[in-house]
Amino acid sequence: MSLQMDELKTQHYDDKTVVHFLWATLFWGVIAFVVGLLAALQLSYWGFNLNLEWLTFGRVRPLHTNAAIFAFAGNAIFAGIYHSTQRLCRVRMFSDALSKIHFWGWQLIIVSAAITLPLGFSQSKEYAELEWPIDIAITLVWVVFAINFFMTLKNRKEKHMYVALWFYIATIITVAVLHIFNSIEIPVGYLNSYPVYAGIQDALVQWWYGHNAVAFFLTTPFLGLMYYYIPKAANRPVYSYKLSIIHFWALIFIYIWAGPHHLLNTALPDWAQTLGVVFSVMLWAPSWGGMINGILTLRGAWDLLRTDPIIKFLITAVTFYGMSTFEGPLLSIKAVSSLGHYTDWIVAHVHGGTLGWNGFLVFGMIYYLVPKLYQTDLYSKKLATLHFWIGLAGILIYYLSMWAAGITQGLMWRAINEAGQLVYPDFVETVTAIVPLYWVRALGGTLYIIGTIIMLYNLRQTVKASKGLREEKVTAPLTERKKNDHEDKGHRKLEGMMVTFSILSFIAIAVGSAIEIIPILTVNDYAKYEKVIEPFSPLEIAGRDIYIREGCYTCHSQMIRKLDFDVLRFGKASTIEESMYDRPFQWGSKRTGPDLARVGKKYPHLWHYKHMENPRSTVAGSIMPNYPWLLDKKTDFYSLRRKIYVLKSLGVPYADEVVKNADKVAEEQAKIIADELRAQGVNDDKLEQKEVVALIAYLQELGQKPLIRNINLEK
Amino acid sequence: MSSQDDDKLIEGHDYDGIQELNNPLPKWWMITFFLTIIFAIFYYAYYEILSGPSSDQELATKMQKVEAAQEAAKPSLDKIVASINREELRSDAQMMKKAKKIFKRKCAACHGREGQGMIGPNLTDKYWMHSKGDFKGVLEAIREGFPEKGMQAWKEIIDENQQLYLTEFVLGFQGTNPANPKEPQGELIE
């Protein structure tokens, strides 16, 4: 073969790209953590938004999650994948140009997220908040990454693909599928759009995405990294090849089904919820397969756990993975979910995974990589060990405080006395009860950040003492792929077949996706003809877009679950029809404030006006921030015709007259509300133009829209 | 590396120096996996194929229980009103102080700190919109609210006994003359 001609040529691995991704990981990591701390402090004391709309919790929270997941974890994944893939394939990355485009493209996406999210441009779909131009950019950069990765695989000099590569393959394919299908949206402006899915469909697609973002962005790539860096750092063989095979396929096949466990006890049809429960439970063992392989690889070298900070980080990370993947299935049991859902227990669960599993694995990997790439020793093992203990203390304080907060609040919500009444009917008292724990949580986060800063110092000193980065040479001669002296069989054969392996991975994740999502997409049909709800008026849509911009969903759900205590507190359980035109759906995932599904007409307009100006003027002890800018900013009536037009084209039954005159219709409704508010003493001549009026119009209709039958959709 | 492990190393599995052992799947792990699969089959079959209750049925059963408990515990307002002595209520300074605090926290947002009215009607004048301005009427207003007018029901939020003192406290506004009173609403009751 022609490759034999190149036998004597040596190549360098592209370690520059690895280092770029590494420093980006650290840079964005610190920002993600600090923004997280800010969000934590805002829950401890509402004034920590400094009265700035850009720094208010509803906008800061998505900034934190996006930065932590896509900037911190994302860059770390890329660093690890670029480093390990080249070595596992014994070849340089396919294209330096693509590597550069990947790196800078990704950083640009992060920067655009860091600008647009605080400005309130958001789709409000969790971990998919970014608006459509950024969605397109993500797709393009991901395709660049995929080409670069798969072409490197194709060029590999190693016949078989190691288990780490299997996980990378599954990651790249599945993230692409998830991102594309969850992001199908119709633009209504440069940075505005409505998703094609509505209500229950949007909820299911979103949590299929959201759950599997955890699975295929925070789990499978990290398992791949684990499979490379633990054996390397410990210099021990992987515990069980067989286990790798079984748990890999079981994990990717089962994971994709578990999304509905985010929607237990809601209006989602029972069968989908049941599937969510059973597949989450079945996910327990495959997840632990990874943990077993990670931890038992250390067999015969347990002393490293005592002496080597890298091993400390890596093995603790895997232990947190084990805890989170036990807690996950547990929380997916409907009864447990009824206690934990919407509370800080979920926040605890997530941070056990992110701070423990993702964070510590990344730290371990970086402590391993930096000295290696710079061909020097780590400046201080002691400081690394200190980082480990401070970080661990931070995680435990975070975890335990949020566990206590979540379970306390969950128990308060569900307490019903002998007279059939809620024991804690006042929502705010279930919030003030746990505010002290929010302070404790902020302490945990602070410790975690201090640990990270110690690491930064340690790495800086390490690099300073080095002679700079030197790209490692491919030590093995560049022969063609090693040939076996015997024919491969079964899975071993598959490991030599990149394309077939990738197709099978795709099928594994496509089965569960199709079975769950396709039937729900057809729900639209029966809802259309049998039960139709009156859509929101143009002004209410304007208000709804403000609700989304401010990230109200980060603290308020709009989904009264089929649970007695939810019904006693908030009214009749929510139905599918009630959110059938909601683009995006606003069911929410956390109740820091009360559910709003039926808040309409519960309070007078003036109550809402005063509440937005200062929530504590109407609800003593509230931790909601003030929203004074809603009283000043003017409602965007201008874009309403376009918005209503797009919504109508998506099937919302608006009359043509309403589409044509959407802005005028809205202004008329605003006038009525403004007049009423003025009659009650609000002193503002231009009140009808203000955003607060549109928001009040929306809030007052929540849960109030009547069912209408046989509507003429042609009209 | 112990020699025992060397025996189990799989030949030909060497990736950048990483080798793999041929350890069997841990038994307890296999058993766990199979048990969860069996659970899944039975759970799904029970709820989706056999006669397991739907989530709507489960909710209905629970709500029946709750409503039965509420029915059984329902106090008769007439009885309560007949049994109280308003003088006695008024003379319990501690409870009246607490009632004042509750009024400030829960009621003042709409009725004003001095009962002068704001979002809600003035409580100091002799005009009443719903109740007749008597003890029973005001108690009922506090307990049931007027949800369609924006006043919520407080019966589950404010303690039963405390509601009596709060009623007495509200009636105590009669005849006071706070600043900036809201104009009279409802009907004059002498």
Short mmCIF file of N, CA and C in Angstrom, two decimals, chain A residues 87-88 158 160-163 227-228 231-232 235-244 246-247 250 254 270-271 274-275 277-278 281-282 284-286 288-289 292 299 333-334 416 418-422 425-426 482 492 495 561-564 567-568 573 601-604 606-607 610 617-618 620-621 680, chain B residues 1-2 4-5 8-26 28-30 32-33 36-37 39-41 43-44 47-48 53-56 58-59 62-63 65-67 69-71 73 105-106 109-110 118-119 143 147-152 154-158 160 182:
data_model
loop_
_atom_site.label_atom_id
_atom_site.label_comp_id
_atom_site.label_asym_id
_atom_site.label_seq_id
_atom_site.Cartn_x
_atom_site.Cartn_y
_atom_site.Cartn_z
N ARG A 87 -3.80 10.11 20.19
CA ARG A 87 -2.95 9.06 20.73
C ARG A 87 -3.55 7.67 20.55
N LEU A 88 -4.87 7.61 20.66
CA LEU A 88 -5.52 6.30 20.49
C LEU A 88 -5.53 5.88 19.03
N GLU A 158 -4.25 2.51 14.18
CA GLU A 158 -4.58 1.42 15.10
C GLU A 158 -5.81 0.75 14.51
N HIS A 160 -8.09 -1.28 15.84
CA HIS A 160 -9.30 -1.28 16.66
C HIS A 160 -9.50 0.05 17.37
N MET A 161 -10.74 0.37 17.57
CA MET A 161 -11.06 1.60 18.31
C MET A 161 -11.24 1.24 19.79
N TYR A 162 -10.52 1.98 20.63
CA TYR A 162 -10.59 1.77 22.09
C TYR A 162 -11.93 2.31 22.62
N VAL A 163 -12.36 1.79 23.75
CA VAL A 163 -13.67 2.13 24.31
C VAL A 163 -13.89 3.64 24.45
N TYR A 227 -12.09 6.64 30.59
CA TYR A 227 -11.48 5.42 30.09
C TYR A 227 -10.06 5.67 29.57
N TYR A 228 -9.74 6.91 29.24
CA TYR A 228 -8.38 7.18 28.80
C TYR A 228 -7.51 7.62 29.99
N PRO A 231 -6.71 4.91 33.35
CA PRO A 231 -5.64 3.93 33.13
C PRO A 231 -4.29 4.59 32.88
N LYS A 232 -4.29 5.75 32.21
CA LYS A 232 -3.03 6.42 31.95
C LYS A 232 -2.41 6.93 33.25
N ASN A 235 -1.58 4.04 35.45
CA ASN A 235 -0.76 3.05 34.79
C ASN A 235 -1.23 1.63 35.11
N ARG A 236 -2.51 1.45 35.00
CA ARG A 236 -3.13 0.15 35.29
C ARG A 236 -4.03 -0.23 34.12
N PRO A 237 -4.18 -1.51 33.86
CA PRO A 237 -5.09 -1.92 32.78
C PRO A 237 -6.55 -1.70 33.16
N VAL A 238 -7.39 -1.53 32.17
CA VAL A 238 -8.82 -1.37 32.42
C VAL A 238 -9.38 -2.67 33.00
N TYR A 239 -10.28 -2.52 33.97
CA TYR A 239 -10.73 -3.68 34.74
C TYR A 239 -11.37 -4.75 33.88
N SER A 240 -12.35 -4.38 33.05
CA SER A 240 -13.05 -5.43 32.31
C SER A 240 -13.49 -4.96 30.93
N TYR A 241 -12.92 -5.54 29.94
CA TYR A 241 -13.27 -5.25 28.55
C TYR A 241 -14.73 -5.62 28.28
N LYS A 242 -15.13 -6.76 28.81
CA LYS A 242 -16.51 -7.22 28.60
C LYS A 242 -17.51 -6.20 29.15
N LEU A 243 -17.18 -5.74 30.36
CA LEU A 243 -18.07 -4.77 31.00
C LEU A 243 -18.17 -3.50 30.14
N SER A 244 -17.03 -3.10 29.55
CA SER A 244 -17.04 -1.92 28.67
C SER A 244 -18.08 -2.09 27.58
N ILE A 246 -20.71 -4.20 27.33
CA ILE A 246 -22.12 -4.30 27.76
C ILE A 246 -22.62 -2.94 28.24
N HIS A 247 -21.84 -2.28 29.08
CA HIS A 247 -22.37 -1.05 29.66
C HIS A 247 -22.42 0.07 28.62
N ALA A 250 -25.66 -0.71 26.50
CA ALA A 250 -26.86 -0.59 27.34
C ALA A 250 -27.09 0.88 27.69
N ILE A 254 -30.42 2.86 26.52
CA ILE A 254 -31.43 3.12 27.56
C ILE A 254 -31.55 4.62 27.89
N ASP A 270 -49.84 9.23 30.45
CA ASP A 270 -49.29 8.24 31.39
C ASP A 270 -48.26 7.32 30.75
N TRP A 271 -48.55 6.85 29.54
CA TRP A 271 -47.64 5.85 28.97
C TRP A 271 -46.23 6.41 28.81
N THR A 274 -44.66 6.48 32.21
CA THR A 274 -44.28 5.14 32.64
C THR A 274 -42.98 4.70 31.96
N LEU A 275 -42.86 4.99 30.67
CA LEU A 275 -41.61 4.68 29.97
C LEU A 275 -40.44 5.41 30.62
N VAL A 277 -40.14 6.32 33.70
CA VAL A 277 -39.81 5.68 34.98
C VAL A 277 -38.99 4.41 34.74
N VAL A 278 -39.51 3.51 33.91
CA VAL A 278 -38.87 2.19 33.83
C VAL A 278 -37.49 2.29 33.17
N VAL A 281 -34.99 3.54 35.72
CA VAL A 281 -34.60 2.51 36.68
C VAL A 281 -33.60 1.55 36.03
N MET A 282 -33.87 1.20 34.78
CA MET A 282 -32.96 0.27 34.09
C MET A 282 -31.60 0.90 33.79
N TRP A 284 -29.77 2.41 35.88
CA TRP A 284 -28.91 2.34 37.07
C TRP A 284 -27.69 1.45 36.83
N ALA A 285 -27.92 0.19 36.45
CA ALA A 285 -26.80 -0.75 36.31
C ALA A 285 -25.83 -0.36 35.19
N PRO A 286 -26.34 -0.01 34.00
CA PRO A 286 -25.38 0.39 32.96
C PRO A 286 -24.51 1.58 33.39
N TRP A 288 -23.62 2.26 36.47
CA TRP A 288 -22.65 1.76 37.44
C TRP A 288 -21.59 0.89 36.79
N GLY A 289 -21.89 0.33 35.62
CA GLY A 289 -20.88 -0.41 34.87
C GLY A 289 -19.67 0.49 34.62
N ILE A 292 -17.80 1.04 37.92
CA ILE A 292 -17.02 -0.15 38.32
C ILE A 292 -15.73 -0.21 37.51
N ARG A 299 -7.37 -1.22 40.91
CA ARG A 299 -7.01 -2.42 41.71
C ARG A 299 -5.51 -2.66 41.63
N ILE A 333 -38.59 7.58 40.33
CA ILE A 333 -39.78 6.87 40.83
C ILE A 333 -40.83 7.95 41.07
N LYS A 334 -42.06 7.72 40.60
CA LYS A 334 -43.05 8.80 40.65
C LYS A 334 -43.25 9.38 42.05
N ILE A 416 -50.47 17.68 54.60
CA ILE A 416 -51.92 17.91 54.67
C ILE A 416 -52.38 17.43 56.05
N GLU A 418 -55.34 16.70 59.28
CA GLU A 418 -56.51 15.82 59.38
C GLU A 418 -57.77 16.47 58.81
N ALA A 419 -57.76 17.78 58.78
CA ALA A 419 -58.94 18.48 58.25
C ALA A 419 -58.88 18.60 56.73
N GLY A 420 -57.91 17.92 56.12
CA GLY A 420 -57.81 17.95 54.66
C GLY A 420 -57.28 19.27 54.14
N GLN A 421 -56.54 19.97 54.99
CA GLN A 421 -56.00 21.26 54.54
C GLN A 421 -54.48 21.26 54.60
N LEU A 422 -53.89 22.11 53.76
CA LEU A 422 -52.44 22.23 53.75
C LEU A 422 -51.96 22.76 55.09
N PRO A 425 -50.01 26.52 54.01
CA PRO A 425 -50.68 27.00 52.81
C PRO A 425 -50.02 28.24 52.22
N ASP A 426 -49.27 28.95 53.02
CA ASP A 426 -48.65 30.18 52.54
C ASP A 426 -47.33 29.79 51.87
N LYS A 482 -2.06 -2.02 11.86
CA LYS A 482 -1.60 -3.35 12.25
C LYS A 482 -2.61 -4.40 11.80
N ARG A 492 -15.28 -7.48 18.62
CA ARG A 492 -13.92 -7.09 18.26
C ARG A 492 -13.85 -6.66 16.80
N GLU A 495 -15.19 -3.22 16.35
CA GLU A 495 -14.27 -2.18 16.80
C GLU A 495 -13.30 -1.74 15.70
N ARG A 561 -49.42 19.69 39.07
CA ARG A 561 -49.31 18.25 38.86
C ARG A 561 -50.55 17.52 39.39
N LYS A 562 -50.68 16.28 38.97
CA LYS A 562 -51.82 15.47 39.41
C LYS A 562 -51.52 14.90 40.79
N LEU A 563 -51.37 15.81 41.75
CA LEU A 563 -51.05 15.43 43.11
C LEU A 563 -51.97 16.23 44.02
N ASP A 564 -52.49 15.57 45.06
CA ASP A 564 -53.49 16.24 45.89
C ASP A 564 -52.98 17.57 46.47
N VAL A 567 -52.93 20.29 43.89
CA VAL A 567 -54.29 20.74 43.57
C VAL A 567 -54.83 21.62 44.70
N LEU A 568 -54.59 21.21 45.96
CA LEU A 568 -55.06 22.01 47.09
C LEU A 568 -54.42 23.40 47.08
N ALA A 573 -55.75 20.36 38.47
CA ALA A 573 -54.53 19.94 37.77
C ALA A 573 -54.51 20.48 36.34
N LYS A 601 -56.48 36.28 37.39
CA LYS A 601 -57.62 36.81 38.14
C LYS A 601 -57.55 36.55 39.64
N LYS A 602 -56.45 35.98 40.10
CA LYS A 602 -56.36 35.71 41.53
C LYS A 602 -56.14 37.01 42.30
N TYR A 603 -55.42 37.94 41.70
CA TYR A 603 -55.16 39.23 42.32
C TYR A 603 -55.61 40.34 41.38
N PRO A 604 -55.91 41.50 41.93
CA PRO A 604 -56.26 42.64 41.06
C PRO A 604 -55.03 43.13 40.29
N LEU A 606 -53.72 45.99 40.23
CA LEU A 606 -52.85 46.84 41.05
C LEU A 606 -51.91 46.01 41.91
N TRP A 607 -52.42 44.87 42.35
CA TRP A 607 -51.56 43.96 43.14
C TRP A 607 -50.33 43.59 42.32
N LYS A 610 -47.91 46.57 41.81
CA LYS A 610 -47.09 46.84 43.00
C LYS A 610 -46.09 45.71 43.24
N SER A 617 -43.83 44.48 48.83
CA SER A 617 -44.94 45.34 49.22
C SER A 617 -46.24 44.55 49.26
N THR A 618 -46.33 43.44 48.55
CA THR A 618 -47.56 42.65 48.59
C THR A 618 -47.35 41.29 49.24
N ALA A 620 -44.99 39.73 52.08
CA ALA A 620 -43.93 39.92 53.05
C ALA A 620 -43.01 38.70 53.04
N GLY A 621 -41.71 38.95 53.00
CA GLY A 621 -40.75 37.85 53.05
C GLY A 621 -40.39 37.28 51.70
N GLN A 680 -57.18 53.23 40.05
CA GLN A 680 -56.83 52.77 41.39
C GLN A 680 -55.64 53.53 41.95
N MET B 1 2.22 -3.94 38.79
CA MET B 1 1.17 -4.82 38.22
C MET B 1 1.35 -6.24 38.74
N SER B 2 0.35 -6.80 39.35
CA SER B 2 0.52 -8.15 39.91
C SER B 2 0.48 -9.19 38.81
N GLN B 4 -1.01 -11.90 38.81
CA GLN B 4 -2.36 -12.44 38.66
C GLN B 4 -3.11 -11.68 37.56
N ASP B 5 -2.90 -10.36 37.52
CA ASP B 5 -3.55 -9.55 36.49
C ASP B 5 -2.96 -9.84 35.12
N LYS B 8 -4.67 -12.23 33.07
CA LYS B 8 -5.97 -11.91 32.50
C LYS B 8 -5.92 -10.81 31.44
N LEU B 9 -4.73 -10.27 31.19
CA LEU B 9 -4.60 -9.24 30.16
C LEU B 9 -5.01 -9.81 28.81
N ILE B 10 -5.76 -9.03 28.05
CA ILE B 10 -6.17 -9.52 26.74
C ILE B 10 -5.08 -9.21 25.73
N GLU B 11 -4.68 -10.22 25.02
CA GLU B 11 -3.61 -10.06 24.06
C GLU B 11 -4.07 -9.14 22.92
N GLY B 12 -3.19 -8.28 22.51
CA GLY B 12 -3.51 -7.43 21.37
C GLY B 12 -4.28 -6.18 21.73
N HIS B 13 -4.73 -6.06 23.00
CA HIS B 13 -5.43 -4.85 23.41
C HIS B 13 -4.43 -3.89 24.02
N ASP B 14 -3.88 -3.02 23.21
CA ASP B 14 -2.91 -2.06 23.70
C ASP B 14 -3.11 -0.76 22.93
N TYR B 15 -3.62 0.23 23.63
CA TYR B 15 -3.90 1.51 22.98
C TYR B 15 -3.11 2.58 23.70
N ASP B 16 -2.11 3.11 23.06
CA ASP B 16 -1.28 4.13 23.67
C ASP B 16 -0.83 3.67 25.06
N GLY B 17 -0.55 2.38 25.16
CA GLY B 17 -0.09 1.82 26.43
C GLY B 17 -1.20 1.36 27.36
N ILE B 18 -2.45 1.62 27.01
CA ILE B 18 -3.55 1.16 27.87
C ILE B 18 -3.91 -0.27 27.51
N GLN B 19 -3.89 -1.13 28.52
CA GLN B 19 -4.26 -2.53 28.28
C GLN B 19 -5.59 -2.84 28.94
N GLU B 20 -6.15 -3.96 28.56
CA GLU B 20 -7.46 -4.32 29.13
C GLU B 20 -7.41 -5.71 29.74
N LEU B 21 -8.11 -5.85 30.85
CA LEU B 21 -8.21 -7.14 31.52
C LEU B 21 -9.47 -7.85 31.05
N ASN B 22 -9.44 -9.15 31.26
CA ASN B 22 -10.57 -9.94 30.79
C ASN B 22 -11.48 -10.35 31.94
N ASN B 23 -11.64 -9.48 32.93
CA ASN B 23 -12.47 -9.85 34.07
C ASN B 23 -13.92 -10.05 33.65
N PRO B 24 -14.58 -11.03 34.26
CA PRO B 24 -15.99 -11.25 33.93
C PRO B 24 -16.85 -10.13 34.51
N LEU B 25 -18.08 -10.04 34.04
CA LEU B 25 -19.01 -9.05 34.58
C LEU B 25 -19.28 -9.40 36.05
N PRO B 26 -19.21 -8.42 36.95
CA PRO B 26 -19.50 -8.72 38.36
C PRO B 26 -20.92 -9.29 38.51
N TRP B 28 -23.03 -9.41 41.09
CA TRP B 28 -24.04 -8.55 41.73
C TRP B 28 -24.52 -7.49 40.76
N TRP B 29 -23.63 -7.08 39.88
CA TRP B 29 -24.00 -6.06 38.89
C TRP B 29 -25.01 -6.64 37.89
N MET B 30 -24.71 -7.87 37.43
CA MET B 30 -25.62 -8.54 36.49
C MET B 30 -27.00 -8.72 37.12
N THR B 32 -28.35 -7.03 39.54
CA THR B 32 -29.03 -5.73 39.64
C THR B 32 -29.67 -5.35 38.30
N PHE B 33 -28.89 -5.53 37.26
CA PHE B 33 -29.38 -5.16 35.93
C PHE B 33 -30.64 -5.97 35.59
N THR B 36 -33.70 -4.88 37.59
CA THR B 36 -34.33 -3.63 37.14
C THR B 36 -35.12 -3.87 35.85
N ILE B 37 -34.61 -4.79 35.01
CA ILE B 37 -35.35 -5.08 33.78
C ILE B 37 -36.67 -5.77 34.11
N PHE B 39 -38.31 -5.53 36.92
CA PHE B 39 -39.16 -4.49 37.51
C PHE B 39 -39.83 -3.68 36.40
N ALA B 40 -39.02 -3.31 35.41
CA ALA B 40 -39.53 -2.47 34.32
C ALA B 40 -40.68 -3.16 33.60
N ILE B 41 -40.50 -4.44 33.33
CA ILE B 41 -41.53 -5.17 32.59
C ILE B 41 -42.83 -5.21 33.40
N TYR B 43 -43.76 -3.30 35.97
CA TYR B 43 -44.29 -1.97 36.23
C TYR B 43 -45.05 -1.47 35.00
N TYR B 44 -44.41 -1.62 33.84
CA TYR B 44 -45.06 -1.16 32.61
C TYR B 44 -46.34 -1.93 32.36
N TYR B 47 -49.26 -0.90 34.79
CA TYR B 47 -49.89 0.40 34.57
C TYR B 47 -50.43 0.61 33.16
N GLU B 48 -49.79 0.01 32.18
CA GLU B 48 -50.17 0.34 30.80
C GLU B 48 -50.93 -0.75 30.08
N PRO B 53 -54.18 1.71 37.91
CA PRO B 53 -54.94 2.96 37.84
C PRO B 53 -54.20 4.01 37.00
N SER B 54 -54.95 4.84 36.31
CA SER B 54 -54.33 5.95 35.57
C SER B 54 -54.00 7.05 36.56
N SER B 55 -53.22 8.02 36.14
CA SER B 55 -52.85 9.09 37.07
C SER B 55 -54.09 9.91 37.44
N ASP B 56 -55.04 10.02 36.51
CA ASP B 56 -56.28 10.74 36.83
C ASP B 56 -57.07 10.02 37.91
N GLU B 58 -55.84 7.95 40.14
CA GLU B 58 -55.12 8.06 41.42
C GLU B 58 -55.38 9.41 42.08
N LEU B 59 -55.38 10.45 41.27
CA LEU B 59 -55.64 11.78 41.82
C LEU B 59 -57.07 11.85 42.38
N LYS B 62 -57.35 10.24 45.75
CA LYS B 62 -56.73 11.06 46.79
C LYS B 62 -57.60 12.27 47.13
N MET B 63 -58.15 12.89 46.08
CA MET B 63 -58.94 14.08 46.33
C MET B 63 -60.22 13.76 47.09
N LYS B 65 -60.54 11.55 49.35
CA LYS B 65 -60.13 11.44 50.74
C LYS B 65 -59.99 12.83 51.37
N VAL B 66 -59.30 13.70 50.65
CA VAL B 66 -59.06 15.05 51.16
C VAL B 66 -60.39 15.78 51.36
N GLU B 67 -61.27 15.64 50.38
CA GLU B 67 -62.54 16.36 50.47
C GLU B 67 -63.41 15.81 51.59
N ALA B 69 -62.27 14.54 54.34
CA ALA B 69 -61.69 15.07 55.58
C ALA B 69 -62.11 16.52 55.79
N GLN B 70 -62.15 17.28 54.69
CA GLN B 70 -62.55 18.69 54.80
C GLN B 70 -64.00 18.80 55.25
N GLU B 71 -64.84 17.94 54.65
CA GLU B 71 -66.27 17.94 54.98
C GLU B 71 -66.46 17.68 56.47
N ALA B 73 -64.42 18.10 58.88
CA ALA B 73 -63.84 19.09 59.79
C ALA B 73 -64.47 20.47 59.65
N ARG B 105 -49.30 42.17 57.60
CA ARG B 105 -48.61 41.28 56.66
C ARG B 105 -49.50 40.86 55.50
N LYS B 106 -50.75 40.55 55.81
CA LYS B 106 -51.59 39.93 54.78
C LYS B 106 -52.62 40.87 54.17
N ALA B 109 -51.62 45.26 52.33
CA ALA B 109 -51.22 45.50 50.94
C ALA B 109 -52.39 46.02 50.12
N CYS B 110 -53.60 45.55 50.43
CA CYS B 110 -54.77 45.97 49.65
C CYS B 110 -55.66 46.95 50.41
N MET B 118 -57.27 50.79 49.48
CA MET B 118 -56.27 51.10 48.45
C MET B 118 -56.63 50.25 47.24
N ILE B 119 -56.03 49.04 47.14
CA ILE B 119 -56.47 48.11 46.10
C ILE B 119 -57.87 47.61 46.48
N ARG B 143 -62.65 34.47 55.54
CA ARG B 143 -62.48 33.03 55.32
C ARG B 143 -62.61 32.65 53.84
N PRO B 147 -62.84 35.70 45.39
CA PRO B 147 -61.80 35.44 44.39
C PRO B 147 -62.05 36.16 43.07
N GLU B 148 -63.30 36.29 42.68
CA GLU B 148 -63.57 36.95 41.39
C GLU B 148 -63.26 38.44 41.45
N LYS B 149 -63.24 39.01 42.69
CA LYS B 149 -62.92 40.44 42.84
C LYS B 149 -61.47 40.65 43.22
N GLY B 150 -60.73 39.54 43.38
CA GLY B 150 -59.32 39.69 43.66
C GLY B 150 -58.95 39.49 45.12
N MET B 151 -59.96 39.21 45.98
CA MET B 151 -59.59 38.92 47.37
C MET B 151 -59.57 37.42 47.56
N GLN B 152 -58.44 36.93 48.06
CA GLN B 152 -58.33 35.48 48.17
C GLN B 152 -58.97 34.98 49.46
N TRP B 154 -58.81 33.21 52.93
CA TRP B 154 -57.72 33.10 53.92
C TRP B 154 -57.94 31.97 54.92
N LYS B 155 -59.05 31.24 54.74
CA LYS B 155 -59.39 30.29 55.81
C LYS B 155 -58.30 29.24 56.02
N GLU B 156 -57.59 28.90 54.96
CA GLU B 156 -56.57 27.87 55.12
C GLU B 156 -55.21 28.47 55.46
N ILE B 157 -55.11 29.75 55.33
CA ILE B 157 -53.79 30.36 55.53
C ILE B 157 -53.66 30.94 56.92
N ILE B 158 -54.75 31.49 57.40
CA ILE B 158 -54.71 32.06 58.75
C ILE B 158 -55.37 31.07 59.71
N GLU B 160 -57.45 29.14 62.40
CA GLU B 160 -58.89 29.24 62.68
C GLU B 160 -59.21 30.21 63.83
N LYS B 182 -60.03 55.85 51.10
CA LYS B 182 -60.59 55.55 49.79
C LYS B 182 -62.07 55.90 49.83
#
